Amino acid sequence: MVVHSVFIVSKSGGLIYSHEHNVPKVETERLYTFPLPFQLEERNKRVIVAFGEQGGVKVGHCVSAINKVPVNGHLTGDNKPLLDFMRNEQNYPLTIKFAKTPVSTNEKIFLASMFYSLYAIACQLSPEQKSSGIKTLECDTFLLQCLQTVTGVKFVVVSDTKQNGGESLLRRMHELYSDFAMKNPFYSLEMPVVCELFDEHLVKGIELVERTGTAFA
Amino acid sequence: MSAYNMYVFGKNGLLLHYSEWNRKRRSNMTLDEEAKLMYGSLFSLKNFCRKVSPLDFKDGFMCYKTTSYMLSVLETLTGLKFVINTDLNLSGTRSLLEKIYSEVFVEYVVKNPMWQIGQPIQSELFKTKLHEVVNQHVASVQRS
């Protein structure tokens, strides 16, 4: 089992903790000649593949480096518009690195509050008498598991689909949260958890789960 | 083991069809509102999954479970969404949805010249065939 990331959402939908554990790198680098086999466009200050999938590059991937120099969002390393640069035939051949578009911290906060509302809607749309919100969410590429405590805090684990022990990791997270975050006199409620001891123990817990399938030693 | 209800959405979010079997709880809104809420939440859910996914999000199948029901969605490449709510023990909902799409929707809706693309489905034949396929699936899961 592989745990990709974990996060904690407070009872009002704010992201108070997130940790990326084992995120596989999705990137390809190759020498290209003019014209490029992809159609590119600028979206959210990034140059993104809009059409054409080839050699590991997928729609939605963004340009992350050109001639081994990392790009600066929608600008090249020396601050020229990237899209214009890539459309100019004179600049070719080019070594381009494409990567899966990274999720920024802002986007993570946004995703956390999105999950919060999806969780609530899932209870509302229930065809059964009583229902909680989303407990597990499964796609072909990952499995998300969520534990909501009685106080409304949500612990979320994103892992691969062939996973067991997610439940125990969630319970372990709750335990660590109450031991190290809540008992920290410098911690105020609903605020991001910045606590070294918590981080340390959590990483240990995750590693234990990856090896043995349970987070309790 | 049972299926509760099923929604079929067109690519622009219009409810094409709604069926229910043994739904135990009504929401306090009209079907129309409920369908909009459902479509909206699925739309967000898909975007959410695409962002959260550590690898490239490939096909359109997704399911979530709560403590009392399971919702499965199959989105076709043409943008149709087949959504079924079942209880937690019903397995193979993916193949069920694929079967509904290929053997019921394509056969009795797409091949029906009276159906206008993107409009709600009126055909009684579609409904009976849909119920047949779902009941068959539920029965076969129960047996095994």
mmCIF file with all atom_site columns, N, CA, C and O in Angstrom, chain B residues 14 26-27 45 53-54 59 61 64 75 77 81 88 98 104 114 127-128 137:
data_model
loop_
_atom_site.group_PDB
_atom_site.id
_atom_site.type_symbol
_atom_site.label_atom_id
_atom_site.label_alt_id
_atom_site.label_comp_id
_atom_site.label_asym_id
_atom_site.label_entity_id
_atom_site.label_seq_id
_atom_site.pdbx_PDB_ins_code
_atom_site.Cartn_x
_atom_site.Cartn_y
_atom_site.Cartn_z
_atom_site.occupancy
_atom_site.B_iso_or_equiv
_atom_site.pdbx_formal_charge
_atom_site.auth_seq_id
_atom_site.auth_comp_id
_atom_site.auth_asym_id
_atom_site.auth_atom_id
_atom_site.pdbx_PDB_model_num
ATOM 1  N N  . LEU B 1 14  ? -28.937 18.131 -18.098 1.00 0.00 ? 14  LEU B N  1
ATOM 2  C CA . LEU B 1 14  ? -30.387 17.932 -18.023 1.00 0.00 ? 14  LEU B CA 1
ATOM 3  C C  . LEU B 1 14  ? -30.681 16.493 -17.582 1.00 0.00 ? 14  LEU B C  1
ATOM 4  O O  . LEU B 1 14  ? -30.012 15.561 -18.023 1.00 0.00 ? 14  LEU B O  1
ATOM 5  N N  . ARG B 1 26  ? -37.134 10.337 1.206   1.00 0.00 ? 26  ARG B N  1
ATOM 6  C CA . ARG B 1 26  ? -37.290 11.408 0.199   1.00 0.00 ? 26  ARG B CA 1
ATOM 7  C C  . ARG B 1 26  ? -36.485 12.601 0.688   1.00 0.00 ? 26  ARG B C  1
ATOM 8  O O  . ARG B 1 26  ? -36.480 12.896 1.867   1.00 0.00 ? 26  ARG B O  1
ATOM 9  N N  . SER B 1 27  ? -35.893 13.292 -0.216  1.00 0.00 ? 27  SER B N  1
ATOM 10 C CA . SER B 1 27  ? -35.270 14.537 0.208   1.00 0.00 ? 27  SER B CA 1
ATOM 11 C C  . SER B 1 27  ? -36.379 15.586 0.232   1.00 0.00 ? 27  SER B C  1
ATOM 12 O O  . SER B 1 27  ? -37.411 15.404 -0.397  1.00 0.00 ? 27  SER B O  1
ATOM 13 N N  . LEU B 1 45  ? -17.342 16.953 -7.923  1.00 0.00 ? 45  LEU B N  1
ATOM 14 C CA . LEU B 1 45  ? -16.638 15.763 -7.473  1.00 0.00 ? 45  LEU B CA 1
ATOM 15 C C  . LEU B 1 45  ? -15.614 15.324 -8.509  1.00 0.00 ? 45  LEU B C  1
ATOM 16 O O  . LEU B 1 45  ? -14.496 14.929 -8.178  1.00 0.00 ? 45  LEU B O  1
ATOM 17 N N  . SER B 1 53  ? -6.086  13.459 -7.614  1.00 0.00 ? 53  SER B N  1
ATOM 18 C CA . SER B 1 53  ? -5.451  12.257 -8.135  1.00 0.00 ? 53  SER B CA 1
ATOM 19 C C  . SER B 1 53  ? -3.951  12.446 -8.327  1.00 0.00 ? 53  SER B C  1
ATOM 20 O O  . SER B 1 53  ? -3.522  13.386 -8.981  1.00 0.00 ? 53  SER B O  1
ATOM 21 N N  . PRO B 1 54  ? -3.142  11.545 -7.754  1.00 0.00 ? 54  PRO B N  1
ATOM 22 C CA . PRO B 1 54  ? -1.695  11.683 -7.896  1.00 0.00 ? 54  PRO B CA 1
ATOM 23 C C  . PRO B 1 54  ? -1.219  11.303 -9.293  1.00 0.00 ? 54  PRO B C  1
ATOM 24 O O  . PRO B 1 54  ? -0.182  11.754 -9.736  1.00 0.00 ? 54  PRO B O  1
ATOM 25 N N  . ASP B 1 59  ? -10.289 6.992  -16.531 1.00 0.00 ? 59  ASP B N  1
ATOM 26 C CA . ASP B 1 59  ? -11.656 6.883  -17.039 1.00 0.00 ? 59  ASP B CA 1
ATOM 27 C C  . ASP B 1 59  ? -12.694 7.436  -16.102 1.00 0.00 ? 59  ASP B C  1
ATOM 28 O O  . ASP B 1 59  ? -12.411 7.786  -14.953 1.00 0.00 ? 59  ASP B O  1
ATOM 29 N N  . PHE B 1 61  ? -15.117 6.408  -14.390 1.00 0.00 ? 61  PHE B N  1
ATOM 30 C CA . PHE B 1 61  ? -15.860 5.738  -13.325 1.00 0.00 ? 61  PHE B CA 1
ATOM 31 C C  . PHE B 1 61  ? -15.389 6.158  -11.955 1.00 0.00 ? 61  PHE B C  1
ATOM 32 O O  . PHE B 1 61  ? -14.210 6.342  -11.701 1.00 0.00 ? 61  PHE B O  1
ATOM 33 N N  . TYR B 1 64  ? -18.545 6.512  -4.583  1.00 0.00 ? 64  TYR B N  1
ATOM 34 C CA . TYR B 1 64  ? -18.280 6.824  -3.187  1.00 0.00 ? 64  TYR B CA 1
ATOM 35 C C  . TYR B 1 64  ? -19.225 6.069  -2.284  1.00 0.00 ? 64  TYR B C  1
ATOM 36 O O  . TYR B 1 64  ? -20.308 5.657  -2.702  1.00 0.00 ? 64  TYR B O  1
ATOM 37 N N  . GLU B 1 75  ? -19.367 7.956  -16.521 1.00 0.00 ? 75  GLU B N  1
ATOM 38 C CA . GLU B 1 75  ? -19.510 9.016  -17.505 1.00 0.00 ? 75  GLU B CA 1
ATOM 39 C C  . GLU B 1 75  ? -18.999 8.510  -18.837 1.00 0.00 ? 75  GLU B C  1
ATOM 40 O O  . GLU B 1 75  ? -17.895 7.985  -18.932 1.00 0.00 ? 75  GLU B O  1
ATOM 41 N N  . LEU B 1 77  ? -17.812 8.959  -22.891 1.00 0.00 ? 77  LEU B N  1
ATOM 42 C CA . LEU B 1 77  ? -16.974 9.965  -23.549 1.00 0.00 ? 77  LEU B CA 1
ATOM 43 C C  . LEU B 1 77  ? -17.817 11.076 -24.150 1.00 0.00 ? 77  LEU B C  1
ATOM 44 O O  . LEU B 1 77  ? -17.350 12.175 -24.386 1.00 0.00 ? 77  LEU B O  1
ATOM 45 N N  . LYS B 1 81  ? -24.073 10.936 -18.182 1.00 0.00 ? 81  LYS B N  1
ATOM 46 C CA . LYS B 1 81  ? -23.714 10.418 -16.864 1.00 0.00 ? 81  LYS B CA 1
ATOM 47 C C  . LYS B 1 81  ? -24.776 9.441  -16.405 1.00 0.00 ? 81  LYS B C  1
ATOM 48 O O  . LYS B 1 81  ? -25.962 9.782  -16.385 1.00 0.00 ? 81  LYS B O  1
ATOM 49 N N  . LEU B 1 88  ? -24.712 -0.904 0.265   1.00 0.00 ? 88  LEU B N  1
ATOM 50 C CA . LEU B 1 88  ? -23.262 -1.088 0.306   1.00 0.00 ? 88  LEU B CA 1
ATOM 51 C C  . LEU B 1 88  ? -22.782 -2.454 -0.163  1.00 0.00 ? 88  LEU B C  1
ATOM 52 O O  . LEU B 1 88  ? -21.636 -2.621 -0.539  1.00 0.00 ? 88  LEU B O  1
ATOM 53 N N  . GLU B 1 98  ? -22.247 -0.101 -17.244 1.00 0.00 ? 98  GLU B N  1
ATOM 54 C CA . GLU B 1 98  ? -21.791 -0.274 -18.625 1.00 0.00 ? 98  GLU B CA 1
ATOM 55 C C  . GLU B 1 98  ? -22.830 -1.032 -19.435 1.00 0.00 ? 98  GLU B C  1
ATOM 56 O O  . GLU B 1 98  ? -23.092 -0.717 -20.598 1.00 0.00 ? 98  GLU B O  1
ATOM 57 N N  . VAL B 1 104 ? -29.072 -1.056 -22.982 1.00 0.00 ? 104 VAL B N  1
ATOM 58 C CA . VAL B 1 104 ? -30.403 -0.471 -22.820 1.00 0.00 ? 104 VAL B CA 1
ATOM 59 C C  . VAL B 1 104 ? -30.462 0.925  -23.439 1.00 0.00 ? 104 VAL B C  1
ATOM 60 O O  . VAL B 1 104 ? -31.313 1.213  -24.270 1.00 0.00 ? 104 VAL B O  1
ATOM 61 N N  . MET B 1 114 ? -37.739 8.518  -32.401 1.00 0.00 ? 114 MET B N  1
ATOM 62 C CA . MET B 1 114 ? -38.610 9.515  -31.780 1.00 0.00 ? 114 MET B CA 1
ATOM 63 C C  . MET B 1 114 ? -37.895 10.323 -30.703 1.00 0.00 ? 114 MET B C  1
ATOM 64 O O  . MET B 1 114 ? -38.410 11.314 -30.213 1.00 0.00 ? 114 MET B O  1
ATOM 65 N N  . LYS B 1 127 ? -37.813 2.136  -20.029 1.00 0.00 ? 127 LYS B N  1
ATOM 66 C CA . LYS B 1 127 ? -38.015 1.958  -18.582 1.00 0.00 ? 127 LYS B CA 1
ATOM 67 C C  . LYS B 1 127 ? -38.133 0.488  -18.217 1.00 0.00 ? 127 LYS B C  1
ATOM 68 O O  . LYS B 1 127 ? -37.485 0.029  -17.274 1.00 0.00 ? 127 LYS B O  1
ATOM 69 N N  . THR B 1 128 ? -38.957 -0.242 -18.964 1.00 0.00 ? 128 THR B N  1
ATOM 70 C CA . THR B 1 128 ? -39.112 -1.654 -18.611 1.00 0.00 ? 128 THR B CA 1
ATOM 71 C C  . THR B 1 128 ? -37.810 -2.411 -18.759 1.00 0.00 ? 128 THR B C  1
ATOM 72 O O  . THR B 1 128 ? -37.456 -3.214 -17.904 1.00 0.00 ? 128 THR B O  1
ATOM 73 N N  . HIS B 1 137 ? -29.493 -7.966 -12.336 1.00 0.00 ? 137 HIS B N  1
ATOM 74 C CA . HIS B 1 137 ? -28.176 -7.809 -11.711 1.00 0.00 ? 137 HIS B CA 1
ATOM 75 C C  . HIS B 1 137 ? -28.273 -8.042 -10.205 1.00 0.00 ? 137 HIS B C  1
ATOM 76 O O  . HIS B 1 137 ? -27.476 -8.770 -9.635  1.00 0.00 ? 137 HIS B O  1
#
